[in-house]
Coordinates of C-alpha atoms in Angstrom, one line a residue:
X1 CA 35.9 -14.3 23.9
X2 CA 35.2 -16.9 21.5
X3 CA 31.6 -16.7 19.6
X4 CA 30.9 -19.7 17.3
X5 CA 30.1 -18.4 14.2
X6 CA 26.6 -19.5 13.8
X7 CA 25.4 -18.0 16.8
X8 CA 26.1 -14.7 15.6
X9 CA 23.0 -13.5 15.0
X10 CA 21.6 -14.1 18.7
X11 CA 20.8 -10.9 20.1
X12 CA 22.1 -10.1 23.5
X13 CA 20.6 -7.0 24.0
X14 CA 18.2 -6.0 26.9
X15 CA 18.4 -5.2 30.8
X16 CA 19.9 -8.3 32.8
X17 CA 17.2 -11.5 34.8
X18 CA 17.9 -12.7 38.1
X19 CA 16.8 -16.0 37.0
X20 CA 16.3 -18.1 34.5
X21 CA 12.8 -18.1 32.3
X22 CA 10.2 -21.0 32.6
X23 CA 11.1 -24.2 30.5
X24 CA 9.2 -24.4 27.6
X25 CA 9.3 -20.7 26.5
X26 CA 9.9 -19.4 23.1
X27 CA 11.1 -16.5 21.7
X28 CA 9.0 -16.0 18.8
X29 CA 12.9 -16.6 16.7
X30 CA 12.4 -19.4 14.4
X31 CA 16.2 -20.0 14.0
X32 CA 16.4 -20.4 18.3
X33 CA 15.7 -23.3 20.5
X34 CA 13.4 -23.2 23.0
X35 CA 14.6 -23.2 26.8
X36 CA 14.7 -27.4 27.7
X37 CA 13.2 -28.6 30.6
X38 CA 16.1 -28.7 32.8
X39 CA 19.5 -26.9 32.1
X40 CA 22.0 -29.3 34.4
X41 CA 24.5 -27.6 36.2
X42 CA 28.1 -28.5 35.1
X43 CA 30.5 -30.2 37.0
X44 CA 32.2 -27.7 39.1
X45 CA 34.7 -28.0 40.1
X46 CA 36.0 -31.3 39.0
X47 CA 35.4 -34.3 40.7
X48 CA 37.6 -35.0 43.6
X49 CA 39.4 -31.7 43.4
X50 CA 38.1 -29.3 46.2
X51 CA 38.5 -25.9 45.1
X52 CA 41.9 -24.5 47.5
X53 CA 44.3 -22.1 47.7
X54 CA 47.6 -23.5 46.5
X55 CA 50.5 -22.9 49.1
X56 CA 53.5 -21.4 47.7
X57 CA 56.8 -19.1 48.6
X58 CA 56.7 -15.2 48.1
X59 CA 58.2 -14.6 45.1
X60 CA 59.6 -11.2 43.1
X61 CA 58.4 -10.2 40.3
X62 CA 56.1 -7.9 38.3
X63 CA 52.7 -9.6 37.1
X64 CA 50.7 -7.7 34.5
X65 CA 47.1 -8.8 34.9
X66 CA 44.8 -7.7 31.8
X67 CA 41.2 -7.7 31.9
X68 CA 40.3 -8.5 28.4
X69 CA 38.3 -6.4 25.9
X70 CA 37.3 -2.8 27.2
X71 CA 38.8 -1.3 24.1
X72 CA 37.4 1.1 21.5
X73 CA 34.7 -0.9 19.9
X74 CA 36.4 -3.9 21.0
X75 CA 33.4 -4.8 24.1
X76 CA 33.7 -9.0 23.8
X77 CA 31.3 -11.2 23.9
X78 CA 27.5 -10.5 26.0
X79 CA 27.5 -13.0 29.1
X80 CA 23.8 -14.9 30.2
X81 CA 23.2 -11.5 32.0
X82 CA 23.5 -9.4 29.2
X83 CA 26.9 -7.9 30.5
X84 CA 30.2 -7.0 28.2
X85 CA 32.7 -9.3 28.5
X86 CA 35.1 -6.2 28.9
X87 CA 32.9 -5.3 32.1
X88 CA 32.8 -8.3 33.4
X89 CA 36.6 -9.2 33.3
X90 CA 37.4 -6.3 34.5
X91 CA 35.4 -7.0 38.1
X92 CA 37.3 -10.3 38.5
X93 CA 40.3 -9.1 37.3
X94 CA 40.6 -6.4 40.3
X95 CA 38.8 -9.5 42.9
X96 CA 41.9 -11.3 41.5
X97 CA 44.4 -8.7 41.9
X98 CA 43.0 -8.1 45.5
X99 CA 43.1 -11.7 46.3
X100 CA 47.5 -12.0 45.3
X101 CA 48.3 -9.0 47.9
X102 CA 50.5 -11.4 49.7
X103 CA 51.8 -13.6 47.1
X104 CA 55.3 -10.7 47.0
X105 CA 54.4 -10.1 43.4
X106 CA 53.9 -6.8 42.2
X107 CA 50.5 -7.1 40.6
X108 CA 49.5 -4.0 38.0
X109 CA 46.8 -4.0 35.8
X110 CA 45.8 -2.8 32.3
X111 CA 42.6 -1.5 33.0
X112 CA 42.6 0.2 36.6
X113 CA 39.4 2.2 36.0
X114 CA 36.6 2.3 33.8
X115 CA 38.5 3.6 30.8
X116 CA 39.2 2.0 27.3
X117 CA 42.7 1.2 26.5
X118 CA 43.9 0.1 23.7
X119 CA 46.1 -2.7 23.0
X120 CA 49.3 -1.2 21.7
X121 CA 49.3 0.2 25.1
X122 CA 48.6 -3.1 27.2
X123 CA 52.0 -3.9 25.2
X124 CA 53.6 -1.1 26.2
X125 CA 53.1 -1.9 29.6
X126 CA 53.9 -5.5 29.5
X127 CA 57.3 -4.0 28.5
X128 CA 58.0 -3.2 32.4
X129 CA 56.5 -6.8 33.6
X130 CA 57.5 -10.4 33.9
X131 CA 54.6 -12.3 33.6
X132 CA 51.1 -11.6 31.3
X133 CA 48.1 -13.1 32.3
X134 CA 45.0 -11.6 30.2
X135 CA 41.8 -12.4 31.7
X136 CA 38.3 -13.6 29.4
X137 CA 35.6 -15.1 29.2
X138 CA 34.6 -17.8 25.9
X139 CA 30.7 -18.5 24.7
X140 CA 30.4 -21.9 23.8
X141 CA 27.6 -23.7 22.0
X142 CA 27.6 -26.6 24.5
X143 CA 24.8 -29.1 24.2
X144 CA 22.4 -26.2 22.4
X145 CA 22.0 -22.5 23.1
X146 CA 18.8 -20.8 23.4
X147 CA 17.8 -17.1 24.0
X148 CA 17.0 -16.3 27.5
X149 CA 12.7 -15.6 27.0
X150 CA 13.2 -12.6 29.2
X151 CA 16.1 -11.0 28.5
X152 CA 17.2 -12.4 24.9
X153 CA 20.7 -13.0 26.0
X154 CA 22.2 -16.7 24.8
X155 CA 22.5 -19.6 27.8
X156 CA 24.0 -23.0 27.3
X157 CA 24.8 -25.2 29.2
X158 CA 27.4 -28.8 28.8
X159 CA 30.8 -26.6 28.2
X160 CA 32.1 -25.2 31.4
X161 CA 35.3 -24.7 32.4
X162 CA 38.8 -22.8 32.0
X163 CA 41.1 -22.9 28.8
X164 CA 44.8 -21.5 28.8
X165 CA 45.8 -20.0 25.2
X166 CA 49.4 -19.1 24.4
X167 CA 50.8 -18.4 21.2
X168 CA 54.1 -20.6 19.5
X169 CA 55.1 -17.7 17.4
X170 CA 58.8 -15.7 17.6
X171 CA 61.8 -16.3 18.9
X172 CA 62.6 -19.9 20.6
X173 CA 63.6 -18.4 24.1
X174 CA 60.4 -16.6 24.5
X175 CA 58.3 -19.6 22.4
X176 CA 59.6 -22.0 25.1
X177 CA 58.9 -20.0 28.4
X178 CA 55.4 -19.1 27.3
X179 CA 54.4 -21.9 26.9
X180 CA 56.0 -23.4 30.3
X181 CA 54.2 -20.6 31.6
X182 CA 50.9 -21.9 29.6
X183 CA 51.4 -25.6 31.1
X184 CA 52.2 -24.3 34.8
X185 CA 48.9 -22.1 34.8
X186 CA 47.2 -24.8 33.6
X187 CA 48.4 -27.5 35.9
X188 CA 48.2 -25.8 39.0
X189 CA 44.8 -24.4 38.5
X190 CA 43.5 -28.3 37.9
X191 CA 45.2 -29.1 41.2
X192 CA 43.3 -26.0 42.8
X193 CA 40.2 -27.9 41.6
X194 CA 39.1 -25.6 38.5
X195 CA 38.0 -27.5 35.4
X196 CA 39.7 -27.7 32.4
X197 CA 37.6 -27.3 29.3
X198 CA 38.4 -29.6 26.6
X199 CA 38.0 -27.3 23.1
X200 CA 35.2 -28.8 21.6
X201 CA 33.9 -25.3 20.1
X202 CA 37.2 -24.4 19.0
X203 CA 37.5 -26.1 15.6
X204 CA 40.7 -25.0 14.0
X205 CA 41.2 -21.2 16.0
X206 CA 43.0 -23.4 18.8
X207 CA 45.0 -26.2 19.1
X208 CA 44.9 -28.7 21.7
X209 CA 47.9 -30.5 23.6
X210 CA 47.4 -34.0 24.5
X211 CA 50.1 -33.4 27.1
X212 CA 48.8 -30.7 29.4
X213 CA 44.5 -30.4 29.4
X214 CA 42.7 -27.3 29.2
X215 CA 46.3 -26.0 26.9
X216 CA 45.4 -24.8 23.6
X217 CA 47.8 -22.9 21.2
X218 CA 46.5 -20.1 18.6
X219 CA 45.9 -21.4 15.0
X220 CA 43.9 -18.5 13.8
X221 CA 44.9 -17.2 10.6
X222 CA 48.2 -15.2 10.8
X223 CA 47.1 -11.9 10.1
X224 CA 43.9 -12.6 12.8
X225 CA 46.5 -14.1 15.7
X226 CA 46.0 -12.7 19.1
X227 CA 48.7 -9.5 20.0
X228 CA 49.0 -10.1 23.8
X229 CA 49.9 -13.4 23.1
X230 CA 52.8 -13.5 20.2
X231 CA 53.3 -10.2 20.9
X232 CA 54.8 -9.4 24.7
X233 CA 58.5 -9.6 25.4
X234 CA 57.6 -11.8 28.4
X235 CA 55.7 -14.7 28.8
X236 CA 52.1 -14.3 28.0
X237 CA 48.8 -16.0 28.6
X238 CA 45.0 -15.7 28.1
X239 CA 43.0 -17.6 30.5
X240 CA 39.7 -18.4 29.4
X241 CA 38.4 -18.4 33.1
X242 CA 34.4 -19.9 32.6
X243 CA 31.3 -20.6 30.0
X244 CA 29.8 -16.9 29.9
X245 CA 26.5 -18.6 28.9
X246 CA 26.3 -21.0 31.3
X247 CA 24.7 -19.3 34.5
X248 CA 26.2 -21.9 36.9
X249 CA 30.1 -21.7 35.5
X250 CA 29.7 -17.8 35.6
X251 CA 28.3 -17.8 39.1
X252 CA 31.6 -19.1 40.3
X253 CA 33.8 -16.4 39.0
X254 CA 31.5 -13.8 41.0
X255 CA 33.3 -15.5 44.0
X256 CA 35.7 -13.8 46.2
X257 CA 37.1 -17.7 47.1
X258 CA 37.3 -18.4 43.9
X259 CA 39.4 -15.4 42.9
X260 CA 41.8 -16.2 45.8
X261 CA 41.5 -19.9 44.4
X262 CA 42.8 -18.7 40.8
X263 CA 45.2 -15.8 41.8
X264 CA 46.8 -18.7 44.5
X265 CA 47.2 -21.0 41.1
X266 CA 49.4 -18.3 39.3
X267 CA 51.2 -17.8 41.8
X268 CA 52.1 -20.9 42.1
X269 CA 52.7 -21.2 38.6
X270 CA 55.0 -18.5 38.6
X271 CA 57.2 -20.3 41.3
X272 CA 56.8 -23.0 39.2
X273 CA 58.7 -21.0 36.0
X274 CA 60.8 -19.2 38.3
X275 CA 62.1 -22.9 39.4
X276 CA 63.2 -23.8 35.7
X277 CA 64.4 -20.9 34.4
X278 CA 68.2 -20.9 34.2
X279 CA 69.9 -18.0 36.6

């Protein structure tokens, strides 16, 4: 989802590579960096943390899983492959759903087919949920972006991982689960062995927390903050799931294990809220 604003201007616009271009390549762009040498692969996922699928009681409930973007003129950001984000999220949003059949959640979706829908009505329908978890994907500068040769789509490399976004805005009731609901995502997909992304692109549209890693709250301007976040009458989150320009972070989250991985770690989170909240 999030596009630093000088790399607005890379184009992202033809058919999709099955690998990577030779180093040394240009693209005949002045303003672009040529492909290095070597493009390491992040660390993934973090070191001593085995990706696994968090044990953890059936529990009732309605979760409302969005894949982001897939609106009217609203398509996200374009991935190393030259793919929508709104496409792309919605694939691992249904692997995800799939993957929490036995978790005794009842697990809808936003975007069930290929249609857009628009945001006022992903509201509506977090009206008859408990939980919101919107799905995206952020491109990050990293350690310097280049356009792919080949397919002139943007890949960087140096800024992998997941970030959890909530939103401290309304009424204290609601302020306080959310972001519970924030922390417990957060926490429990570390201990599932994803990596938590530390904000470095973010300047001042997030906020970091010093107490829980890979937490960030929304500082964007008021009239720009993010509807299914400050907006829901349940707690809400957006999980930045990987680096859409970085071809190794992305590969991940193509993973039926690792969309049992994640949809195991909100589930788990869940229990988690479901544990504190007064009966």
């Amino acid at each position: 989802m999030f596009v630093p604003l000088a790399l607005l201007a890379l184009g992202c616009t033809s058919p999709p590579a099955q690998e990577l271009a030779p180093s040394g390549a240009t693209t005949g762009n002045a303003a672009v960096n040529a492909a290095p040498a070597a493009v390491a692969p992040p660390v993934w996922p973090a070191p001593g943390s085995p990706l696994r699928v968090l044990p953890a009681p059936p529990v009732v409930g309605t979760l409302l899983l969005d894949a982001g973007h897939g609106a009217a003129g609203n398509s996200g950001n374009t991935n190393w492959r030259c793919e929508a984000e709104g496409d792309a999220m919605r694939r691992i949003t249904d692997g995800v759903a799939d993957a929490m059949g036995n978790t005794g959640l009842a697990v809808r979706r936003t975007r069930p087919d290929g249609a857009h829908v628009a945001y006022p009505d992903r509201l509506a329908a977090s009206r008859g949920a408990d939980w919101l978890v919107s799905l995206h994907s952020d491109s990050r500068a990293g350690s310097g972006p280049y356009v792919h040769p080949t397919t002139g789509c943007t890949v960087a490399a140096d800024a992998a991982g997941f970030s959890v976004l909530w939103s401290d805005e309304g009424a204290a009731p609601l302020v306080a689960r959310r972001r519970a609901f924030a922390y417990a995502v957060a926490r429990r997909m570390i201990e599932a062995g994803f990596l938590p992304y530390p904000g470095l692109d973010y300047g001042g549209l997030y906020e970091g927390d010093v107490l829980a890693p890979g937490v960030f709250v929304d500082r964007h301007a008021p009239a720009k903050r993010i509807m299914l976040l400050r907006r829901p009458p349940v707690p809400s989150v957006i999980v930045e799931t990987h680096q859409a320009w970085d071809p190794a972070d992305a590969a991940h989250w193509e993973e039926p294990a690792t969309w049992a991985a994640f949809g195991a770690a909100v589930h788990a989170a869940i229990t988690d809220v479901v544990a504190l909240t007064p009966k």
